[in-house]
Tab-separated table of N, CA, C and O and ligand atoms in Angstrom:
chain	number	residue	atom	x	y	z
A	17	UNK	N	-1.371	6.421	-13.455
A	17	UNK	CA	-0.227	6.849	-12.652
A	17	UNK	C	0.565	5.621	-12.202
A	17	UNK	O	0.000	4.667	-11.676
A	18	UNK	N	1.869	5.654	-12.419
A	18	UNK	CA	2.717	4.552	-11.968
A	18	UNK	C	2.855	4.607	-10.439
A	18	UNK	O	2.666	5.663	-9.827
A	19	UNK	N	3.220	3.476	-9.850
A	19	UNK	CA	3.376	3.417	-8.395
A	19	UNK	C	4.450	4.408	-7.940
A	19	UNK	O	4.282	5.103	-6.925
A	20	UNK	N	5.546	4.507	-8.707
A	20	UNK	CA	6.616	5.435	-8.315
A	20	UNK	C	6.127	6.888	-8.352
A	20	UNK	O	6.518	7.697	-7.505
A	21	UNK	N	5.266	7.206	-9.320
A	21	UNK	CA	4.695	8.563	-9.386
A	21	UNK	C	3.758	8.796	-8.202
A	21	UNK	O	3.738	9.883	-7.622
A	22	UNK	N	2.970	7.784	-7.862
A	22	UNK	CA	2.064	7.898	-6.717
A	22	UNK	C	2.861	8.112	-5.432
A	22	UNK	O	2.479	8.925	-4.580
A	23	UNK	N	4.002	7.405	-5.291
A	23	UNK	CA	4.826	7.554	-4.089
A	23	UNK	C	5.384	8.972	-4.004
A	23	UNK	O	5.405	9.570	-2.922
A	24	UNK	N	5.826	9.522	-5.138
A	24	UNK	CA	6.330	10.903	-5.134
A	24	UNK	C	5.227	11.891	-4.767
A	24	UNK	O	5.456	12.857	-4.032
A	25	UNK	N	4.019	11.652	-5.272
A	25	UNK	CA	2.889	12.529	-4.966
A	25	UNK	C	2.553	12.479	-3.477
A	25	UNK	O	2.357	13.524	-2.836
A	26	UNK	N	2.512	11.268	-2.916
A	26	UNK	CA	2.226	11.121	-1.482
A	26	UNK	C	3.313	11.811	-0.653
A	26	UNK	O	3.030	12.440	0.370
A	27	UNK	N	4.567	11.721	-1.113
A	27	UNK	CA	5.672	12.403	-0.416
A	27	UNK	C	5.410	13.906	-0.387
A	27	UNK	O	5.587	14.553	0.647
A	28	UNK	N	4.983	14.465	-1.529
A	28	UNK	CA	4.716	15.915	-1.595
A	28	UNK	C	3.542	16.311	-0.707
A	28	UNK	O	3.563	17.347	-0.050
A	29	UNK	N	2.499	15.485	-0.716
A	29	UNK	CA	1.288	15.825	0.040
A	29	UNK	C	1.498	15.651	1.544
A	29	UNK	O	1.100	16.513	2.336
A	30	UNK	N	2.085	14.519	1.945
A	30	UNK	CA	2.116	14.146	3.376
A	30	UNK	C	3.508	13.941	3.956
A	30	UNK	O	3.628	13.588	5.142
A	31	UNK	N	4.568	14.100	3.145
A	31	UNK	CA	5.913	13.746	3.589
A	31	UNK	C	6.323	14.389	4.902
A	31	UNK	O	6.838	13.703	5.796
A	32	UNK	N	6.116	15.697	5.032
A	32	UNK	CA	6.524	16.379	6.270
A	32	UNK	C	5.745	15.860	7.473
A	32	UNK	O	6.310	15.588	8.532
A	33	UNK	N	4.444	15.741	7.276
A	33	UNK	CA	3.578	15.271	8.365
A	33	UNK	C	3.943	13.833	8.764
A	33	UNK	O	4.007	13.503	9.946
A	34	UNK	N	4.177	12.982	7.754
A	34	UNK	CA	4.542	11.590	8.041
A	34	UNK	C	5.866	11.528	8.801
A	34	UNK	O	6.023	10.725	9.715
A	35	UNK	N	6.821	12.387	8.412
A	35	UNK	CA	8.126	12.401	9.093
A	35	UNK	C	7.967	12.793	10.554
A	35	UNK	O	8.599	12.204	11.437
A	36	UNK	N	7.123	13.785	10.812
A	36	UNK	CA	6.890	14.206	12.210
A	36	UNK	C	6.235	13.082	13.008
A	36	UNK	O	6.562	12.848	14.163
A	37	UNK	N	5.281	12.368	12.378
A	37	UNK	CA	4.544	11.296	13.066
A	37	UNK	C	5.459	10.100	13.328
A	37	UNK	O	5.324	9.423	14.339
A	38	UNK	N	6.352	9.835	12.369
A	38	UNK	CA	7.288	8.723	12.526
A	38	UNK	C	6.743	7.410	11.981
A	38	UNK	O	5.562	7.280	11.656
A	39	UNK	N	7.653	6.434	11.926
A	39	UNK	CA	7.309	5.169	11.270
A	39	UNK	C	6.282	4.365	12.053
A	39	UNK	O	5.370	3.763	11.465
A	40	UNK	N	6.359	4.370	13.392
A	40	UNK	CA	5.403	3.552	14.146
A	40	UNK	C	3.987	4.115	14.041
A	40	UNK	O	3.029	3.377	13.813
A	41	UNK	N	3.848	5.433	14.211
A	41	UNK	CA	2.522	6.055	14.107
A	41	UNK	C	1.941	5.924	12.714
A	41	UNK	O	0.739	5.659	12.549
A	42	UNK	N	2.788	6.081	11.720
A	42	UNK	CA	2.307	5.983	10.336
A	42	UNK	C	1.921	4.537	10.020
A	42	UNK	O	0.906	4.293	9.351
A	43	UNK	N	2.680	3.583	10.522
A	43	UNK	CA	2.334	2.168	10.323
A	43	UNK	C	1.012	1.832	11.010
A	43	UNK	O	0.216	1.038	10.489
A	44	UNK	N	0.781	2.446	12.165
A	44	UNK	CA	-0.491	2.230	12.861
A	44	UNK	C	-1.655	2.711	11.997
A	44	UNK	O	-2.685	2.030	11.882
A	45	UNK	N	-1.494	3.878	11.362
A	45	UNK	CA	-2.539	4.375	10.461
A	45	UNK	C	-2.772	3.415	9.300
A	45	UNK	O	-3.911	3.217	8.872
A	46	UNK	N	-1.701	2.831	8.784
A	46	UNK	CA	-1.850	1.852	7.695
A	46	UNK	C	-2.711	0.681	8.162
A	46	UNK	O	-3.641	0.267	7.456
A	47	UNK	N	-2.428	0.190	9.359
A	47	UNK	CA	-3.203	-0.925	9.891
A	47	UNK	C	-4.675	-0.552	10.069
A	47	UNK	O	-5.573	-1.331	9.727
A	48	UNK	N	-4.932	0.660	10.581
A	48	UNK	CA	-6.308	1.115	10.754
A	48	UNK	C	-7.006	1.222	9.404
A	48	UNK	O	-8.189	0.902	9.270
A	49	UNK	N	-6.264	1.681	8.405
A	49	UNK	CA	-6.861	1.850	7.080
A	49	UNK	C	-7.245	0.515	6.468
A	49	UNK	O	-8.293	0.392	5.819
A	50	UNK	N	-6.417	-0.496	6.689
A	50	UNK	CA	-6.748	-1.837	6.186
A	50	UNK	C	-8.030	-2.336	6.863
A	50	UNK	O	-8.871	-2.978	6.228
A	51	UNK	N	-8.197	-2.007	8.139
A	51	UNK	CA	-9.428	-2.361	8.840
A	51	UNK	C	-10.634	-1.671	8.214
A	51	UNK	O	-11.699	-2.283	8.037
A	52	UNK	N	-10.472	-0.390	7.848
A	52	UNK	CA	-11.557	0.340	7.186
A	52	UNK	C	-11.871	-0.286	5.823
A	52	UNK	O	-13.033	-0.368	5.419
A	53	UNK	N	-10.835	-0.717	5.110
A	53	UNK	CA	-11.052	-1.392	3.822
A	53	UNK	C	-11.871	-2.667	4.028
A	53	UNK	O	-12.831	-2.923	3.285
A	54	UNK	N	-11.515	-3.436	5.038
A	54	UNK	CA	-12.244	-4.673	5.327
A	54	UNK	C	-13.715	-4.382	5.613
A	54	UNK	O	-14.612	-5.055	5.095
A	55	UNK	N	-13.964	-3.341	6.428
A	55	UNK	CA	-15.356	-2.995	6.745
A	55	UNK	C	-16.110	-2.537	5.500
A	55	UNK	O	-17.280	-2.858	5.316
A	56	UNK	N	-15.437	-1.800	4.612
A	56	UNK	CA	-16.082	-1.345	3.369
A	56	UNK	C	-16.433	-2.539	2.486
A	56	UNK	O	-17.505	-2.575	1.861
A	57	UNK	N	-15.537	-3.526	2.420
A	57	UNK	CA	-15.808	-4.726	1.622
A	57	UNK	C	-17.021	-5.453	2.186
A	57	UNK	O	-17.909	-5.873	1.440
A	58	UNK	N	-17.083	-5.552	3.511
A	58	UNK	CA	-18.232	-6.221	4.140
A	58	UNK	C	-19.524	-5.465	3.907
A	58	UNK	O	-20.592	-6.062	3.807
A	59	UNK	N	-19.451	-4.128	3.810
A	59	UNK	CA	-20.656	-3.316	3.610
A	59	UNK	C	-21.157	-3.381	2.176
A	59	UNK	O	-22.273	-2.963	1.880
A	60	UNK	N	-20.306	-3.904	1.271
A	60	UNK	CA	-20.673	-4.073	-0.149
A	60	UNK	C	-21.048	-2.761	-0.813
A	60	UNK	O	-21.929	-2.707	-1.660
A	61	UNK	N	-20.385	-1.678	-0.421
A	61	UNK	CA	-20.578	-0.380	-1.074
A	61	UNK	C	-19.379	-0.130	-1.989
A	61	UNK	O	-18.289	0.183	-1.504
A	62	UNK	N	-19.574	-0.285	-3.321
A	62	UNK	CA	-18.429	-0.190	-4.242
A	62	UNK	C	-17.674	1.127	-4.149
A	62	UNK	O	-16.444	1.149	-4.234
A	63	UNK	N	-18.377	2.247	-3.946
A	63	UNK	CA	-17.702	3.546	-3.838
A	63	UNK	C	-16.806	3.607	-2.626
A	63	UNK	O	-15.662	4.067	-2.691
A	64	UNK	N	-17.310	3.109	-1.504
A	64	UNK	CA	-16.508	3.074	-0.273
A	64	UNK	C	-15.286	2.182	-0.460
A	64	UNK	O	-14.190	2.517	-0.009
A	65	UNK	N	-15.468	1.037	-1.110
A	65	UNK	CA	-14.358	0.102	-1.310
A	65	UNK	C	-13.261	0.768	-2.137
A	65	UNK	O	-12.078	0.671	-1.797
A	66	UNK	N	-13.635	1.470	-3.193
A	66	UNK	CA	-12.625	2.143	-4.020
A	66	UNK	C	-11.860	3.187	-3.208
A	66	UNK	O	-10.632	3.288	-3.304
A	67	UNK	N	-12.584	3.979	-2.423
A	67	UNK	CA	-11.921	4.997	-1.602
A	67	UNK	C	-10.975	4.355	-0.601
A	67	UNK	O	-9.848	4.829	-0.399
A	68	UNK	N	-11.418	3.276	0.033
A	68	UNK	CA	-10.580	2.627	1.051
A	68	UNK	C	-9.370	1.933	0.434
A	68	UNK	O	-8.300	1.889	1.053
A	69	UNK	N	-9.530	1.389	-0.781
A	69	UNK	CA	-8.370	0.823	-1.487
A	69	UNK	C	-7.342	1.921	-1.758
A	69	UNK	O	-6.140	1.727	-1.536
A	70	UNK	N	-7.817	3.074	-2.237
A	70	UNK	CA	-6.901	4.185	-2.528
A	70	UNK	C	-6.239	4.687	-1.249
A	70	UNK	O	-5.026	4.952	-1.227
A	71	UNK	N	-7.022	4.800	-0.168
A	71	UNK	CA	-6.459	5.255	1.104
A	71	UNK	C	-5.422	4.255	1.629
A	71	UNK	O	-4.374	4.652	2.154
A	72	UNK	N	-5.714	2.975	1.479
A	72	UNK	CA	-4.771	1.949	1.941
A	72	UNK	C	-3.462	2.047	1.174
A	72	UNK	O	-2.374	1.968	1.765
A	73	UNK	N	-3.545	2.232	-0.142
A	73	UNK	CA	-2.325	2.385	-0.941
A	73	UNK	C	-1.567	3.641	-0.516
A	73	UNK	O	-0.333	3.620	-0.405
A	74	UNK	N	-2.295	4.731	-0.257
A	74	UNK	CA	-1.643	5.981	0.155
A	74	UNK	C	-0.849	5.772	1.448
A	74	UNK	O	0.306	6.201	1.562
A	75	UNK	N	-1.446	5.097	2.430
A	75	UNK	CA	-0.730	4.851	3.693
A	75	UNK	C	0.433	3.889	3.486
A	75	UNK	O	1.491	4.040	4.089
A	76	UNK	N	0.255	2.889	2.621
A	76	UNK	CA	1.350	1.961	2.311
A	76	UNK	C	2.515	2.714	1.665
A	76	UNK	O	3.687	2.465	1.975
A	77	UNK	N	2.182	3.669	0.808
A	77	UNK	CA	3.226	4.480	0.176
A	77	UNK	C	3.901	5.386	1.198
A	77	UNK	O	5.110	5.596	1.132
A	78	UNK	N	3.134	5.920	2.149
A	78	UNK	CA	3.730	6.734	3.213
A	78	UNK	C	4.725	5.915	4.027
A	78	UNK	O	5.834	6.378	4.323
A	79	UNK	N	4.341	4.700	4.388
A	79	UNK	CA	5.245	3.827	5.152
A	79	UNK	C	6.481	3.497	4.317
A	79	UNK	O	7.619	3.559	4.813
A	80	UNK	N	6.284	3.194	3.049
A	80	UNK	CA	7.416	2.899	2.150
A	80	UNK	C	8.371	4.075	2.098
A	80	UNK	O	9.601	3.906	2.174
A	81	UNK	N	7.799	5.262	1.982
A	81	UNK	CA	8.593	6.484	1.888
A	81	UNK	C	9.429	6.674	3.158
A	81	UNK	O	10.621	6.966	3.086
A	82	UNK	N	8.807	6.502	4.325
A	82	UNK	CA	9.527	6.681	5.586
A	82	UNK	C	10.651	5.658	5.745
A	82	UNK	O	11.655	5.942	6.390
A	83	UNK	N	10.462	4.484	5.161
A	83	UNK	CA	11.480	3.438	5.256
A	83	UNK	C	12.527	3.547	4.147
A	83	UNK	O	13.458	2.739	4.090
A	84	UNK	N	12.338	4.530	3.254
A	84	UNK	CA	13.295	4.708	2.168
A	84	UNK	C	13.208	3.620	1.106
A	84	UNK	O	14.192	3.328	0.428
A	85	UNK	N	12.005	3.030	0.975
A	85	UNK	CA	11.810	1.945	0.003
A	85	UNK	C	11.020	2.480	-1.191
A	85	UNK	O	9.966	3.099	-1.015
A	86	UNK	N	11.554	2.250	-2.395
A	86	UNK	CA	10.805	2.541	-3.616
A	86	UNK	C	9.891	1.343	-3.852
A	86	UNK	O	10.354	0.262	-4.228
A	87	UNK	N	8.593	1.526	-3.593
A	87	UNK	CA	7.672	0.385	-3.607
A	87	UNK	C	7.550	-0.233	-4.997
A	87	UNK	O	7.416	-1.454	-5.117
A	88	UNK	N	7.618	0.575	-6.020
A	88	UNK	CA	7.540	0.017	-7.379
A	88	UNK	C	8.730	-0.907	-7.637
A	88	UNK	O	8.570	-2.017	-8.163
A	89	UNK	N	9.913	-0.477	-7.237
A	89	UNK	CA	11.101	-1.321	-7.411
A	89	UNK	C	11.000	-2.593	-6.570
A	89	UNK	O	11.319	-3.693	-7.040
A	90	UNK	N	10.561	-2.433	-5.316
A	90	UNK	CA	10.461	-3.598	-4.421
A	90	UNK	C	9.440	-4.600	-4.954
A	90	UNK	O	9.682	-5.816	-4.951
A	91	UNK	N	8.304	-4.088	-5.438
A	91	UNK	CA	7.263	-4.974	-5.968
A	91	UNK	C	7.760	-5.703	-7.205
A	91	UNK	O	7.555	-6.921	-7.353
A	92	UNK	N	8.434	-4.959	-8.084
A	92	UNK	CA	8.955	-5.563	-9.316
A	92	UNK	C	9.994	-6.630	-8.990
A	92	UNK	O	9.994	-7.719	-9.585
A	93	UNK	N	10.876	-6.326	-8.020
A	93	UNK	CA	11.899	-7.296	-7.629
A	93	UNK	C	11.242	-8.554	-7.038
A	93	UNK	O	11.659	-9.676	-7.319
A	94	UNK	N	10.186	-8.361	-6.257
A	94	UNK	CA	9.555	-9.489	-5.553
A	94	UNK	C	8.620	-10.305	-6.455
A	94	UNK	O	8.588	-11.526	-6.380
A	95	UNK	N	7.814	-9.605	-7.297
A	95	UNK	CA	6.770	-10.292	-8.070
A	95	UNK	C	6.950	-10.217	-9.580
A	95	UNK	O	6.158	-10.782	-10.328
A	96	UNK	N	7.980	-9.515	-10.020
A	96	UNK	CA	8.153	-9.286	-11.456
A	96	UNK	C	8.306	-10.545	-12.286
A	96	UNK	O	7.989	-10.552	-13.471
A	97	UNK	N	8.785	-11.617	-11.668
A	97	UNK	CA	8.965	-12.876	-12.410
A	97	UNK	C	7.971	-13.941	-11.964
A	97	UNK	O	8.181	-15.128	-12.214
A	98	UNK	N	6.905	-13.513	-11.288
A	98	UNK	CA	5.874	-14.451	-10.854
A	98	UNK	C	5.861	-14.620	-9.351
A	98	UNK	O	6.398	-13.797	-8.614
A	99	UNK	N	5.246	-15.697	-8.909
A	99	UNK	CA	5.141	-15.987	-7.478
A	99	UNK	C	6.543	-16.058	-6.875
A	99	UNK	O	7.416	-16.751	-7.411
A	100	UNK	N	6.791	-15.343	-5.755
A	100	UNK	CA	8.123	-15.374	-5.141
A	100	UNK	C	8.538	-16.771	-4.676
A	100	UNK	O	9.722	-17.063	-4.576
A	101	UNK	N	7.569	-17.654	-4.393
A	101	UNK	CA	7.913	-18.989	-3.887
A	101	UNK	C	8.159	-19.990	-5.017
A	101	UNK	O	9.132	-20.724	-4.989
A	102	UNK	N	7.250	-20.029	-6.015
A	102	UNK	CA	7.370	-21.058	-7.057
A	102	UNK	C	7.817	-20.482	-8.395
A	102	UNK	O	8.022	-21.234	-9.349
A	103	UNK	N	7.939	-19.159	-8.475
A	103	UNK	CA	8.382	-18.463	-9.706
A	103	UNK	C	7.474	-18.711	-10.902
A	103	UNK	O	7.920	-18.571	-12.040
A	104	UNK	N	6.219	-19.078	-10.659
A	104	UNK	CA	5.303	-19.356	-11.768
A	104	UNK	C	4.248	-18.266	-11.889
A	104	UNK	O	3.892	-17.609	-10.924
A	105	UNK	N	3.738	-18.119	-13.123
A	105	UNK	CA	2.603	-17.241	-13.416
A	105	UNK	C	1.610	-18.067	-14.230
A	105	UNK	O	1.908	-18.427	-15.355
A	106	UNK	N	0.425	-18.441	-13.680
A	106	UNK	CA	-0.014	-18.191	-12.306
A	106	UNK	C	0.711	-19.101	-11.304
A	106	UNK	O	1.361	-20.072	-11.694
A	107	UNK	N	0.573	-18.738	-10.043
A	107	UNK	CA	1.187	-19.489	-8.945
A	107	UNK	C	0.760	-20.966	-8.983
A	107	UNK	O	-0.408	-21.268	-9.225
A	108	UNK	N	1.745	-21.834	-8.732
A	108	UNK	CA	1.464	-23.274	-8.687
A	108	UNK	C	1.629	-23.849	-7.288
A	108	UNK	O	1.634	-25.060	-7.107
A	109	UNK	N	1.812	-22.969	-6.284
A	109	UNK	CA	1.944	-23.432	-4.903
A	109	UNK	C	0.631	-24.086	-4.455
A	109	UNK	O	-0.446	-23.675	-4.892
A	110	UNK	N	0.718	-25.085	-3.575
A	110	UNK	CA	-0.514	-25.677	-3.046
A	110	UNK	C	-1.301	-24.646	-2.229
A	110	UNK	O	-0.705	-23.838	-1.520
A	111	UNK	N	-2.628	-24.659	-2.397
A	111	UNK	CA	-3.470	-23.718	-1.643
A	111	UNK	C	-3.548	-24.176	-0.199
A	111	UNK	O	-3.584	-25.361	0.081
A	112	UNK	N	-3.566	-23.192	0.716
A	112	UNK	CA	-3.672	-23.530	2.148
A	112	UNK	C	-5.007	-23.098	2.691
A	112	UNK	O	-5.673	-22.274	2.181
B	464	ZN	ZN1	3.581	-19.979	-5.982
């Protein structure tokens, strides 16, 4: 499934609910979901990690949808030609 297809699917599943909740509440859920992903990674349970990655993407798509951003287009514009800072693939920026 392409990212744009996933965004349309998330819109169909949660669009009304996300609109009622609003951008701040939905963004808060995204932040909580990233925390759950971090805990799953620490627990080293591969099944949990996959679920939390999918949930994190779903919330990111919900936030994108509420902001009127096509995430596939934004990602392609930002990373389609390599690192946004050095324009290289792989990145040649100094590691911090
Ligand atoms: Zn770079």
